[in-house]
Amino acid sequence: VTHFRLYSTRMDSEIDIVMSARLLIDQHGEHAAEIAAQGEYEMLERGDEKGAAIWNRIIAAVSRGGETAGMEH
């Protein structure tokens, strides 16, 4: 079972995205964006465009340090 299956394609609220980003940052530190990119790639490989779009949003949230859009410091 891959790490990426833990994230549901039904997670589409901003809070779900931010919480996922924070979890990745906590678990993987400076490699969080790379891990998220792997998740996006895996979804694209499966043909899951919605899943890939969610991972793309997680990547963006990771790049903001786990903050919601418009809340960056």
Coordinates of N, CA, C and O in Angstrom, one line a residue:
V1 N 0.9 -1.2 0.0 CA 0.0 0.0 0.0 C 0.9 1.2 0.0 O 1.8 1.4 0.9
T2 N 0.7 2.1 -1.0 CA 1.5 3.3 -1.0 C 1.0 4.3 -0.1 O -0.2 4.4 0.3
H3 N 1.9 5.2 0.3 CA 1.6 6.3 1.2 C 0.5 7.2 0.6 O -0.3 7.8 1.3
F4 N 0.4 7.3 -0.7 CA -0.5 8.2 -1.4 C -2.0 7.8 -1.3 O -2.9 8.6 -1.5
R5 N -2.2 6.5 -1.0 CA -3.6 6.1 -0.9 C -4.2 6.5 0.4 O -5.5 6.4 0.6
L6 N -3.5 7.1 1.3 CA -4.0 7.6 2.6 C -4.8 8.9 2.3 O -5.6 9.2 3.1
Y7 N -4.6 9.5 1.2 CA -5.2 10.8 0.9 C -6.4 10.5 -0.1 O -6.2 10.0 -1.1
S8 N -7.6 10.8 0.3 CA -8.7 10.5 -0.4 C -9.0 11.6 -1.5 O -8.7 12.8 -1.3
T9 N -9.5 11.2 -2.6 CA -9.9 12.2 -3.7 C -11.1 12.9 -3.3 O -11.5 13.8 -4.0
R10 N -11.7 12.6 -2.1 CA -12.9 13.3 -1.6 C -12.4 14.5 -0.8 O -13.2 15.3 -0.3
M11 N -11.1 14.6 -0.5 CA -10.6 15.7 0.3 C -10.5 16.9 -0.5 O -9.5 17.2 -1.2
D12 N -11.5 17.7 -0.6 CA -11.4 18.9 -1.4 C -11.6 20.2 -0.7 O -11.6 21.3 -1.3
S13 N -11.9 20.2 0.6 CA -12.0 21.4 1.3 C -10.6 22.0 1.6 O -9.7 21.3 1.7
E14 N -10.6 23.3 1.8 CA -9.3 24.0 2.0 C -8.7 23.5 3.3 O -7.5 23.2 3.4
I15 N -9.5 23.2 4.3 CA -8.9 22.7 5.6 C -8.3 21.3 5.4 O -7.3 21.0 6.0
D16 N -8.9 20.5 4.6 CA -8.3 19.2 4.4 C -7.0 19.3 3.6 O -6.0 18.6 4.0
I17 N -6.9 20.2 2.7 CA -5.7 20.4 1.9 C -4.6 20.9 2.9 O -3.5 20.4 2.9
V18 N -4.9 21.9 3.7 CA -3.9 22.5 4.6 C -3.5 21.5 5.7 O -2.3 21.4 6.0
M19 N -4.4 20.7 6.2 CA -4.1 19.7 7.2 C -3.1 18.7 6.6 O -2.2 18.2 7.2
S20 N -3.4 18.3 5.3 CA -2.6 17.3 4.6 C -1.2 17.9 4.4 O -0.2 17.2 4.6
A21 N -1.1 19.2 4.0 CA 0.2 19.8 3.8 C 1.0 19.9 5.1 O 2.2 19.6 5.2
R22 N 0.3 20.2 6.2 CA 1.0 20.3 7.5 C 1.5 18.9 7.9 O 2.6 18.8 8.5
L23 N 0.7 17.9 7.7 CA 1.1 16.5 8.0 C 2.4 16.2 7.3 O 3.3 15.6 7.8
L24 N 2.4 16.5 6.0 CA 3.5 16.1 5.1 C 4.8 16.9 5.6 O 5.9 16.4 5.7
I25 N 4.6 18.2 6.0 CA 5.7 19.0 6.5 C 6.2 18.4 7.8 O 7.4 18.3 8.0
D26 N 5.3 18.0 8.7 CA 5.7 17.5 10.0 C 6.5 16.2 9.8 O 7.4 15.9 10.5
Q27 N 6.0 15.3 8.9 CA 6.6 14.0 8.7 C 7.8 14.0 7.8 O 8.7 13.2 8.0
H28 N 7.9 14.9 6.8 CA 8.9 14.9 5.8 C 9.8 16.1 5.7 O 10.7 16.2 4.9
G29 N 9.5 17.1 6.5 CA 10.3 18.4 6.5 C 10.5 18.9 5.1 O 9.6 19.1 4.4
E30 N 11.8 19.2 4.8 CA 12.1 19.8 3.6 C 11.8 19.0 2.3 O 11.8 19.5 1.2
H31 N 11.5 17.8 2.5 CA 11.1 16.9 1.4 C 9.6 16.8 1.2 O 9.2 16.0 0.3
A32 N 8.8 17.5 1.9 CA 7.4 17.5 1.8 C 6.8 17.8 0.4 O 6.0 17.0 -0.1
A33 N 7.4 18.8 -0.2 CA 6.9 19.1 -1.6 C 7.2 18.0 -2.6 O 6.4 17.7 -3.4
E34 N 8.4 17.4 -2.4 CA 8.8 16.3 -3.2 C 7.8 15.1 -3.1 O 7.4 14.4 -4.0
I35 N 7.5 14.8 -1.8 CA 6.5 13.7 -1.5 C 5.2 14.0 -2.1 O 4.5 13.1 -2.8
A36 N 4.7 15.2 -2.0 CA 3.4 15.6 -2.6 C 3.5 15.5 -4.1 O 2.5 15.1 -4.7
A37 N 4.6 15.9 -4.7 CA 4.7 15.8 -6.2 C 4.6 14.3 -6.6 O 4.0 14.0 -7.6
Q38 N 5.2 13.4 -5.8 CA 5.1 12.0 -6.1 C 3.6 11.6 -6.0 O 3.2 10.7 -6.9
G39 N 2.9 12.1 -5.1 CA 1.5 11.8 -5.0 C 0.7 12.2 -6.2 O -0.1 11.5 -6.8
E40 N 1.0 13.4 -6.7 CA 0.4 14.0 -7.9 C 0.7 13.1 -9.1 O -0.2 12.7 -9.9
Y41 N 2.0 12.7 -9.2 CA 2.4 11.9 -10.3 C 1.7 10.5 -10.3 O 1.2 10.1 -11.3
E42 N 1.6 9.9 -9.1 CA 0.9 8.6 -9.0 C -0.5 8.7 -9.5 O -1.1 7.8 -10.2
M43 N -1.2 9.8 -9.1 CA -2.6 10.0 -9.5 C -2.7 10.1 -11.0 O -3.6 9.6 -11.6
L44 N -1.8 10.9 -11.6 CA -1.8 11.1 -13.0 C -1.5 9.7 -13.7 O -2.2 9.5 -14.8
E45 N -0.6 8.9 -13.2 CA -0.3 7.6 -13.8 C -1.6 6.7 -13.8 O -1.7 5.9 -14.7
R46 N -2.4 6.9 -12.8 CA -3.6 6.1 -12.7 C -4.8 6.7 -13.5 O -5.8 6.1 -13.6
G47 N -4.6 7.9 -14.0 CA -5.6 8.5 -14.8 C -6.6 9.2 -13.9 O -7.7 9.6 -14.3
D48 N -6.3 9.5 -12.6 CA -7.1 10.1 -11.7 C -6.9 11.6 -11.6 O -6.0 12.1 -10.9
E49 N -7.5 12.4 -12.5 CA -7.3 13.8 -12.7 C -7.7 14.6 -11.4 O -7.0 15.5 -11.0
K50 N -8.8 14.1 -10.8 CA -9.3 14.8 -9.6 C -8.2 14.6 -8.5 O -7.9 15.6 -7.7
G51 N -7.8 13.4 -8.3 CA -6.7 13.1 -7.3 C -5.5 13.9 -7.5 O -4.9 14.5 -6.6
A52 N -5.1 14.0 -8.8 CA -3.9 14.8 -9.1 C -4.1 16.3 -8.8 O -3.2 17.0 -8.3
A53 N -5.3 16.8 -9.1 CA -5.6 18.2 -8.8 C -5.5 18.5 -7.3 O -5.1 19.5 -6.8
I54 N -6.0 17.5 -6.5 CA -5.9 17.7 -5.0 C -4.5 17.7 -4.6 O -4.1 18.5 -3.8
W55 N -3.7 16.8 -5.1 CA -2.3 16.8 -4.8 C -1.6 18.1 -5.2 O -0.7 18.6 -4.5
N56 N -2.0 18.6 -6.3 CA -1.5 19.9 -6.8 C -1.8 21.0 -5.7 O -0.9 21.8 -5.5
R57 N -3.0 21.0 -5.2 CA -3.3 21.9 -4.2 C -2.5 21.7 -2.9 O -2.1 22.7 -2.2
I58 N -2.2 20.5 -2.6 CA -1.4 20.1 -1.4 C 0.0 20.7 -1.6 O 0.6 21.3 -0.7
I59 N 0.5 20.5 -2.8 CA 1.9 21.0 -3.2 C 1.9 22.5 -2.9 O 2.8 23.1 -2.3
A60 N 0.9 23.2 -3.4 CA 0.8 24.7 -3.2 C 0.7 25.0 -1.7 O 1.4 26.0 -1.3
A61 N 0.0 24.3 -0.9 CA -0.1 24.5 0.5 C 1.2 24.3 1.2 O 1.6 25.0 2.1
V62 N 1.9 23.2 0.8 CA 3.2 22.9 1.3 C 4.2 24.1 1.0 O 4.9 24.6 1.9
S63 N 4.1 24.7 -0.2 CA 5.0 25.8 -0.5 C 4.6 27.0 0.3 O 5.5 27.9 0.5
R64 N 3.4 27.1 0.8 CA 3.0 28.2 1.7 C 3.4 27.9 3.2 O 3.0 28.6 4.1
G65 N 4.0 26.8 3.4 CA 4.4 26.4 4.8 C 3.2 25.8 5.6 O 3.2 25.9 6.8
G66 N 2.2 25.3 4.9 CA 1.0 24.8 5.5 C 0.0 25.8 5.9 O -0.9 25.5 6.7
E67 N 0.1 27.0 5.4 CA -0.9 28.0 5.7 C -2.0 28.0 4.6 O -1.8 27.6 3.5
T68 N -3.2 28.5 5.0 CA -4.2 28.6 4.0 C -3.9 29.7 3.0 O -3.1 30.6 3.3
A69 N -4.5 29.7 1.9 CA -4.3 30.7 0.8 C -4.6 32.1 1.4 O -5.7 32.3 2.1
G70 N -3.8 33.1 1.3 CA -4.0 34.4 1.8 C -3.6 34.6 3.2 O -3.7 35.7 3.8
M71 N -3.0 33.6 3.8 CA -2.6 33.6 5.2 C -1.1 33.6 5.4 O -0.6 33.4 6.5
E72 N -0.3 33.6 4.3 CA 1.1 33.5 4.4 C 1.7 34.6 5.3 O 1.1 35.7 5.3
H73 N 2.8 34.3 5.9 CA 3.4 35.3 6.8 C 4.5 36.1 6.0 O 5.1 35.6 5.2

